Amino acid sequence: MAPGGPPVLVVTRLDDATADGVIGELNLRRVPVVRLDPGDFPAEIRLSSTFDSIGPGGTLATASRTLDVGNVRSVYWRRPTPYTADRAMDDPAARWSVEETRYGLGGVLAALPGAHYLNHPWRNRDAEYKPAQLAAAAVSGFTVPPTLVTNDPDRARAFIAEHGPVIYKPLRETEYTDSTGRALTVWIEDVTPSQIDQRVRHTAHLFQQRVGKTADIRLTAVGDHLCAVRISGSPGIDWRRHYDQLTYTAVPVPPEIAESVRAYLDAFGLVFGAFDFGLDHDGRWHWYECNPNGQWAWFPDRITAPITRAIADQLQHGAPA
């Protein structure tokens, strides 16, 4: 496709360095880009979308650009801020307004005719559920550690005794703060039967057999482009706590893993996925999870550059024939 033409719509917040890199690559290719954060609606975005027998049309206008709803090349759905309401509204009206925005503006953004999505927001939503991930991973042929989702303390203790060592991990990376508003992170941790008490009944918890690993692997999939990185040097279970001690080495993707990745992406209708694995002493890859909108831009340039180009290729040219 020649430079110019319909724009790429990048749906994300202002402070998204990952999107910045992809936008920079698209700019080098002279591909038009419109950046939009749904959280800016209604204060800074004007929506006028039409529907008739021909299909969707109309415009979305930001402070600097106007987007023709019927003429979008592709959509890069990254990390938008939550939908908001006018601060002058009382709580019931604000909640109603936010839901109307979600189904109005959100519905328009999810129904752009002919646009290639990376990923479609509804496919991201479906693929964020850990139980659905675990079920799809097994069907796709991955090696999945024994896992329990429960709110039953007795069942949790029995699972840990049978499959130990066992780790606890959150079912979703949900925003969590203390009483002062300070952001908190729920890390992946070892758990023993003695730590299980009646508080487990308060919600669903995920327990998983800990893999005897030599390293972690992050595999970033963009269509058929697979980039696997061996992550070494973490002194603990959750390598995200030790970025300053990590080393990164690009590694080949075994054919059986590539086949399973393709099956998994197809199961959820995804173009992009960030897969996490544990590498055991026998070289076997144990599947942990797949974040349909996972991060990758913290890697060194030698690793991120091919991923950036692969995403830009998808957004510029759309799905392969």
CSV table of C-alpha atoms in Angstrom, one decimal:
chain,number,residue,atom,x,y,z
A,1,MET,CA,0.0,0.0,0.0
A,2,ALA,CA,1.4,3.4,-0.9
A,3,PRO,CA,2.1,6.1,1.7
A,4,GLY,CA,-0.8,8.1,2.8
A,5,GLY,CA,-4.3,6.6,2.5
A,6,PRO,CA,-6.6,5.8,5.3
A,7,PRO,CA,-5.2,6.4,8.8
A,8,VAL,CA,-4.2,4.0,11.6
A,9,LEU,CA,-6.2,4.7,14.8
A,10,VAL,CA,-4.2,4.2,17.9
A,11,VAL,CA,-6.4,3.9,21.0
A,12,THR,CA,-4.3,4.6,24.1
A,13,ARG,CA,-3.5,7.0,26.9
A,14,LEU,CA,-1.1,9.8,26.5
A,15,ASP,CA,1.8,8.3,28.5
A,16,ASP,CA,2.2,5.1,26.5
A,17,ALA,CA,5.8,4.6,25.4
A,18,THR,CA,5.1,1.4,23.7
A,19,ALA,CA,2.5,3.1,21.4
A,20,ASP,CA,5.0,5.9,20.9
A,21,GLY,CA,7.5,3.5,19.3
A,22,VAL,CA,5.0,2.0,16.9
A,23,ILE,CA,3.7,5.5,16.0
A,24,GLY,CA,7.2,6.6,15.3
A,25,GLU,CA,7.7,3.6,12.9
A,26,LEU,CA,4.4,4.4,11.1
A,27,ASN,CA,5.5,8.1,10.8
A,28,LEU,CA,8.7,6.9,9.1
A,29,ARG,CA,6.6,5.0,6.7
A,30,ARG,CA,4.4,8.1,6.1
A,31,VAL,CA,1.3,6.2,7.3
A,32,PRO,CA,-1.3,8.6,8.7
A,33,VAL,CA,-2.0,8.1,12.4
A,34,VAL,CA,-4.8,9.4,14.6
A,35,ARG,CA,-4.3,8.9,18.4
A,36,LEU,CA,-7.3,8.8,20.6
A,37,ASP,CA,-7.9,8.1,24.3
A,38,PRO,CA,-11.6,7.2,25.1
A,39,GLY,CA,-11.0,8.5,28.6
A,40,ASP,CA,-10.9,12.1,27.1
A,41,PHE,CA,-14.6,11.7,26.1
A,42,PRO,CA,-16.8,13.8,26.4
A,43,ALA,CA,-14.6,16.7,27.4
A,44,GLU,CA,-12.1,16.6,24.5
A,45,ILE,CA,-13.7,14.3,21.9
A,46,ARG,CA,-16.8,14.9,19.8
A,47,LEU,CA,-18.7,11.9,18.5
A,48,SER,CA,-21.1,12.0,15.5
A,49,SER,CA,-21.5,8.5,14.2
A,50,THR,CA,-24.3,7.6,11.7
A,51,PHE,CA,-25.8,4.2,10.8
A,52,ASP,CA,-28.0,3.3,7.9
A,53,SER,CA,-28.5,0.6,5.3
A,54,ILE,CA,-25.0,1.3,3.9
A,55,GLY,CA,-23.3,0.9,7.3
A,56,PRO,CA,-21.5,3.1,9.8
A,57,GLY,CA,-20.2,6.6,9.0
A,58,GLY,CA,-19.7,10.0,10.6
A,59,THR,CA,-16.8,11.4,12.5
A,60,LEU,CA,-14.7,11.4,15.7
A,61,ALA,CA,-13.0,14.7,16.4
A,62,THR,CA,-10.2,15.3,18.9
A,63,ALA,CA,-8.5,18.6,19.7
A,64,SER,CA,-6.2,18.2,16.7
A,65,ARG,CA,-7.7,15.6,14.3
A,66,THR,CA,-11.0,14.5,12.7
A,67,LEU,CA,-11.4,10.9,12.0
A,68,ASP,CA,-13.8,9.6,9.3
A,69,VAL,CA,-15.4,6.6,11.0
A,70,GLY,CA,-15.9,4.8,7.7
A,71,ASN,CA,-12.3,5.2,6.5
A,72,VAL,CA,-10.0,3.7,9.1
A,73,ARG,CA,-7.2,1.4,7.9
A,74,SER,CA,-6.5,-0.4,11.1
A,75,VAL,CA,-6.8,0.0,14.9
A,76,TYR,CA,-4.0,-0.5,17.4
A,77,TRP,CA,-5.8,-1.0,20.7
A,78,ARG,CA,-3.3,-0.4,23.4
A,79,ARG,CA,-3.9,1.0,26.9
A,80,PRO,CA,-6.7,3.5,27.0
A,81,THR,CA,-7.7,5.2,30.3
A,82,PRO,CA,-11.1,4.2,31.7
A,83,TYR,CA,-14.3,5.9,30.5
A,84,THR,CA,-15.2,9.0,32.5
A,85,ALA,CA,-18.1,11.3,33.2
A,86,ASP,CA,-18.5,15.0,33.8
A,87,ARG,CA,-17.3,15.7,37.3
A,88,ALA,CA,-20.3,17.9,38.0
A,89,MET,CA,-22.6,14.8,37.9
A,90,ASP,CA,-23.8,13.1,41.0
A,91,ASP,CA,-22.7,9.4,41.4
A,92,PRO,CA,-25.8,7.7,39.9
A,93,ALA,CA,-25.8,10.0,36.9
A,94,ALA,CA,-22.1,9.6,36.5
A,95,ARG,CA,-22.3,5.8,36.5
A,96,TRP,CA,-25.1,5.9,34.0
A,97,SER,CA,-23.1,8.3,31.8
A,98,VAL,CA,-20.0,6.1,31.9
A,99,GLU,CA,-22.0,3.0,30.8
A,100,GLU,CA,-23.6,5.0,28.0
A,101,THR,CA,-20.2,6.0,26.8
A,102,ARG,CA,-18.9,2.5,27.0
A,103,TYR,CA,-21.7,1.2,24.8
A,104,GLY,CA,-21.8,4.3,22.6
A,105,LEU,CA,-18.3,5.4,21.9
A,106,GLY,CA,-16.9,2.0,22.8
A,107,GLY,CA,-19.4,0.4,20.4
A,108,VAL,CA,-18.4,2.7,17.6
A,109,LEU,CA,-14.7,2.1,18.1
A,110,ALA,CA,-15.3,-1.7,18.0
A,111,ALA,CA,-17.3,-1.5,14.8
A,112,LEU,CA,-15.2,0.4,12.3
A,113,PRO,CA,-16.0,-1.0,8.9
A,114,GLY,CA,-13.1,-2.8,7.2
A,115,ALA,CA,-10.6,-1.9,9.9
A,116,HIS,CA,-7.9,-4.5,10.9
A,117,TYR,CA,-7.7,-4.7,14.7
A,118,LEU,CA,-4.6,-5.5,16.7
A,119,ASN,CA,-6.4,-6.7,18.9
A,120,HIS,CA,-10.1,-6.1,18.8
A,121,PRO,CA,-11.1,-4.9,22.3
A,122,TRP,CA,-13.7,-7.6,22.7
A,123,ARG,CA,-11.2,-10.3,21.8
A,124,ASN,CA,-8.8,-8.8,24.4
A,125,ARG,CA,-11.6,-8.9,26.9
A,126,ASP,CA,-12.5,-12.5,26.2
A,127,ALA,CA,-8.8,-13.5,26.4
A,128,GLU,CA,-8.1,-11.9,29.7
A,129,TYR,CA,-10.0,-14.5,31.8
A,130,LYS,CA,-7.4,-16.9,33.3
A,131,PRO,CA,-9.7,-19.9,33.4
A,132,ALA,CA,-10.5,-19.4,29.7
A,133,GLN,CA,-6.8,-19.1,29.0
A,134,LEU,CA,-6.0,-22.3,30.9
A,135,ALA,CA,-8.7,-24.2,29.0
A,136,ALA,CA,-7.5,-22.8,25.6
A,137,ALA,CA,-3.9,-23.5,26.4
A,138,ALA,CA,-4.6,-27.2,27.1
A,139,VAL,CA,-6.6,-27.6,23.8
A,140,SER,CA,-3.8,-25.8,21.9
A,141,GLY,CA,-1.2,-28.4,23.0
A,142,PHE,CA,0.8,-26.5,25.6
A,143,THR,CA,2.2,-28.1,28.8
A,144,VAL,CA,0.0,-26.5,31.5
A,145,PRO,CA,1.0,-26.9,35.2
A,146,PRO,CA,-1.7,-28.3,37.5
A,147,THR,CA,-3.9,-25.3,38.5
A,148,LEU,CA,-6.8,-24.7,41.0
A,149,VAL,CA,-9.2,-21.8,41.0
A,150,THR,CA,-11.2,-21.9,44.3
A,151,ASN,CA,-12.6,-20.1,47.3
A,152,ASP,CA,-12.6,-23.3,49.4
A,153,PRO,CA,-9.8,-23.3,52.0
A,154,ASP,CA,-9.9,-27.0,52.5
A,155,ARG,CA,-9.6,-27.7,48.8
A,156,ALA,CA,-6.8,-25.2,48.5
A,157,ARG,CA,-4.8,-26.9,51.4
A,158,ALA,CA,-5.3,-30.3,49.8
A,159,PHE,CA,-4.1,-29.0,46.4
A,160,ILE,CA,-1.0,-27.5,47.9
A,161,ALA,CA,-0.2,-30.7,49.8
A,162,GLU,CA,-0.7,-32.8,46.7
A,163,HIS,CA,1.1,-30.6,44.1
A,164,GLY,CA,3.6,-28.6,46.2
A,165,PRO,CA,5.5,-26.5,45.8
A,166,VAL,CA,2.6,-24.2,44.8
A,167,ILE,CA,2.4,-20.5,44.0
A,168,TYR,CA,-0.5,-18.1,44.3
A,169,LYS,CA,-1.1,-15.6,41.5
A,170,PRO,CA,-3.9,-13.0,40.9
A,171,LEU,CA,-6.5,-13.8,38.4
A,172,ARG,CA,-6.2,-10.3,36.9
A,173,GLU,CA,-3.9,-7.4,37.3
A,174,THR,CA,-6.6,-5.2,38.7
A,175,GLU,CA,-5.8,-1.7,40.1
A,176,TYR,CA,-5.3,-2.0,43.9
A,177,THR,CA,-4.6,0.7,46.4
A,178,ASP,CA,-4.2,1.0,50.1
A,179,SER,CA,-6.2,3.4,52.4
A,180,THR,CA,-4.0,6.3,51.4
A,181,GLY,CA,-4.4,5.7,47.7
A,182,ARG,CA,-0.9,4.3,47.3
A,183,ALA,CA,-0.8,1.8,44.4
A,184,LEU,CA,-0.1,-1.8,45.4
A,185,THR,CA,0.9,-4.9,43.4
A,186,VAL,CA,-0.1,-8.4,44.1
A,187,TRP,CA,3.0,-10.4,43.3
A,188,ILE,CA,3.3,-14.1,42.5
A,189,GLU,CA,4.3,-15.9,45.7
A,190,ASP,CA,5.0,-19.3,47.2
A,191,VAL,CA,2.1,-20.5,49.4
A,192,THR,CA,2.0,-23.3,52.0
A,193,PRO,CA,-1.0,-25.0,53.6
A,194,SER,CA,-0.5,-23.2,56.9
A,195,GLN,CA,-1.0,-19.9,55.1
A,196,ILE,CA,-4.5,-20.8,54.0
A,197,ASP,CA,-7.3,-19.6,56.3
A,198,GLN,CA,-11.0,-18.6,56.0
A,199,ARG,CA,-10.2,-15.4,54.1
A,200,VAL,CA,-9.9,-17.6,51.0
A,201,ARG,CA,-13.7,-17.7,51.0
A,202,HIS,CA,-13.9,-14.0,50.3
A,203,THR,CA,-13.1,-14.4,46.6
A,204,ALA,CA,-11.7,-16.7,43.9
A,205,HIS,CA,-8.0,-17.5,44.1
A,206,LEU,CA,-5.6,-19.2,41.7
A,207,PHE,CA,-3.1,-21.7,42.9
A,208,GLN,CA,-0.6,-23.4,40.5
A,209,GLN,CA,2.1,-26.0,40.8
A,210,ARG,CA,5.5,-24.2,40.7
A,211,VAL,CA,7.6,-25.2,37.8
A,212,GLY,CA,11.2,-26.2,38.6
A,213,LYS,CA,12.6,-23.7,36.1
A,214,THR,CA,16.0,-22.6,35.0
A,215,ALA,CA,14.7,-19.5,33.3
A,216,ASP,CA,11.6,-17.7,32.1
A,217,ILE,CA,10.6,-17.1,28.5
A,218,ARG,CA,8.5,-14.3,27.1
A,219,LEU,CA,7.2,-15.0,23.7
A,220,THR,CA,5.7,-12.0,21.8
A,221,ALA,CA,3.5,-13.1,18.9
A,222,VAL,CA,2.5,-10.6,16.2
A,223,GLY,CA,0.6,-12.6,13.6
A,224,ASP,CA,3.1,-15.2,12.4
A,225,HIS,CA,6.1,-13.2,13.7
A,226,LEU,CA,7.3,-14.9,16.9
A,227,CYS,CA,10.0,-13.3,19.2
A,228,ALA,CA,11.1,-15.5,22.1
A,229,VAL,CA,13.3,-14.1,24.8
A,230,ARG,CA,15.0,-16.1,27.6
A,231,ILE,CA,14.9,-14.1,30.9
A,232,SER,CA,17.6,-15.1,33.3
A,233,GLY,CA,19.0,-13.8,36.6
A,234,SER,CA,15.8,-13.4,38.7
A,235,PRO,CA,16.5,-14.4,42.3
A,236,GLY,CA,12.8,-14.9,43.0
A,237,ILE,CA,9.7,-16.5,41.5
A,238,ASP,CA,8.3,-13.3,40.0
A,239,TRP,CA,11.0,-11.8,37.7
A,240,ARG,CA,9.0,-8.5,37.4
A,241,ARG,CA,10.4,-7.6,40.8
A,242,HIS,CA,14.0,-7.8,39.7
A,243,TYR,CA,14.4,-5.9,36.4
A,244,ASP,CA,17.8,-4.6,37.4
A,245,GLN,CA,19.2,-8.1,37.7
A,246,LEU,CA,17.8,-9.6,34.5
A,247,THR,CA,19.5,-10.6,31.3
A,248,TYR,CA,17.7,-11.2,28.0
A,249,THR,CA,18.7,-13.6,25.2
A,250,ALA,CA,16.8,-14.2,22.0
A,251,VAL,CA,16.1,-17.9,21.6
A,252,PRO,CA,14.5,-20.0,18.7
A,253,VAL,CA,10.9,-21.1,19.0
A,254,PRO,CA,10.5,-24.9,18.9
A,255,PRO,CA,8.1,-25.9,16.1
A,256,GLU,CA,5.6,-27.5,18.5
A,257,ILE,CA,5.4,-24.2,20.5
A,258,ALA,CA,4.9,-22.2,17.3
A,259,GLU,CA,2.1,-24.5,16.3
A,260,SER,CA,0.4,-24.2,19.7
A,261,VAL,CA,0.8,-20.4,19.7
A,262,ARG,CA,-1.0,-20.2,16.4
A,263,ALA,CA,-3.8,-22.5,17.7
A,264,TYR,CA,-4.1,-20.4,20.8
A,265,LEU,CA,-4.3,-17.0,19.0
A,266,ASP,CA,-6.9,-18.5,16.6
A,267,ALA,CA,-9.0,-19.7,19.5
A,268,PHE,CA,-9.5,-16.2,20.8
A,269,GLY,CA,-9.3,-14.3,17.4
A,270,LEU,CA,-6.1,-12.5,18.4
A,271,VAL,CA,-3.4,-11.0,16.3
A,272,PHE,CA,-1.1,-10.2,19.2
A,273,GLY,CA,-0.2,-12.1,22.4
A,274,ALA,CA,2.5,-11.9,25.0
A,275,PHE,CA,3.1,-15.5,26.3
A,276,ASP,CA,4.9,-16.4,29.5
A,277,PHE,CA,6.6,-19.8,30.0
A,278,GLY,CA,8.9,-21.5,32.5
A,279,LEU,CA,11.8,-23.4,31.0
A,280,ASP,CA,12.7,-26.5,33.0
A,281,HIS,CA,16.0,-28.4,33.3
A,282,ASP,CA,15.0,-30.7,30.4
A,283,GLY,CA,14.4,-27.7,28.1
A,284,ARG,CA,10.6,-28.1,28.2
A,285,TRP,CA,8.4,-25.0,28.0
A,286,HIS,CA,5.7,-24.8,30.6
A,287,TRP,CA,2.8,-22.4,29.7
A,288,TYR,CA,1.9,-19.9,32.4
A,289,GLU,CA,-0.4,-17.3,30.7
A,290,CYS,CA,-0.9,-15.1,27.7
A,291,ASN,CA,-1.6,-11.4,28.1
A,292,PRO,CA,-3.5,-10.3,24.9
A,293,ASN,CA,-2.2,-6.8,25.4
A,294,GLY,CA,1.1,-7.5,27.2
A,295,GLN,CA,4.2,-5.2,27.4
A,296,TRP,CA,7.3,-5.8,25.4
A,297,ALA,CA,9.0,-2.4,24.9
A,298,TRP,CA,11.3,-2.6,28.0
A,299,PHE,CA,13.5,-5.1,26.2
A,300,PRO,CA,16.8,-3.9,24.6
A,301,ASP,CA,16.4,-2.3,21.1
A,302,ARG,CA,17.8,-5.4,19.4
A,303,ILE,CA,14.7,-7.3,20.6
A,304,THR,CA,12.1,-4.5,20.4
A,305,ALA,CA,12.9,-3.3,16.9
A,306,PRO,CA,11.7,-6.4,15.1
A,307,ILE,CA,8.5,-6.4,17.2
A,308,THR,CA,7.9,-2.7,16.4
A,309,ARG,CA,8.3,-3.4,12.7
A,310,ALA,CA,6.0,-6.5,12.9
A,311,ILE,CA,3.2,-4.4,14.6
A,312,ALA,CA,3.7,-1.6,12.1
A,313,ASP,CA,3.5,-4.1,9.2
A,314,GLN,CA,0.1,-5.4,10.6
A,315,LEU,CA,-1.2,-1.9,11.0
A,316,GLN,CA,0.0,-0.7,7.6
A,317,HIS,CA,-1.0,-3.6,5.5
A,318,GLY,CA,-3.7,-5.4,7.6
A,319,ALA,CA,-4.1,-9.1,7.8
A,320,PRO,CA,-2.1,-11.3,5.4
A,321,ALA,CA,-4.0,-12.6,2.4
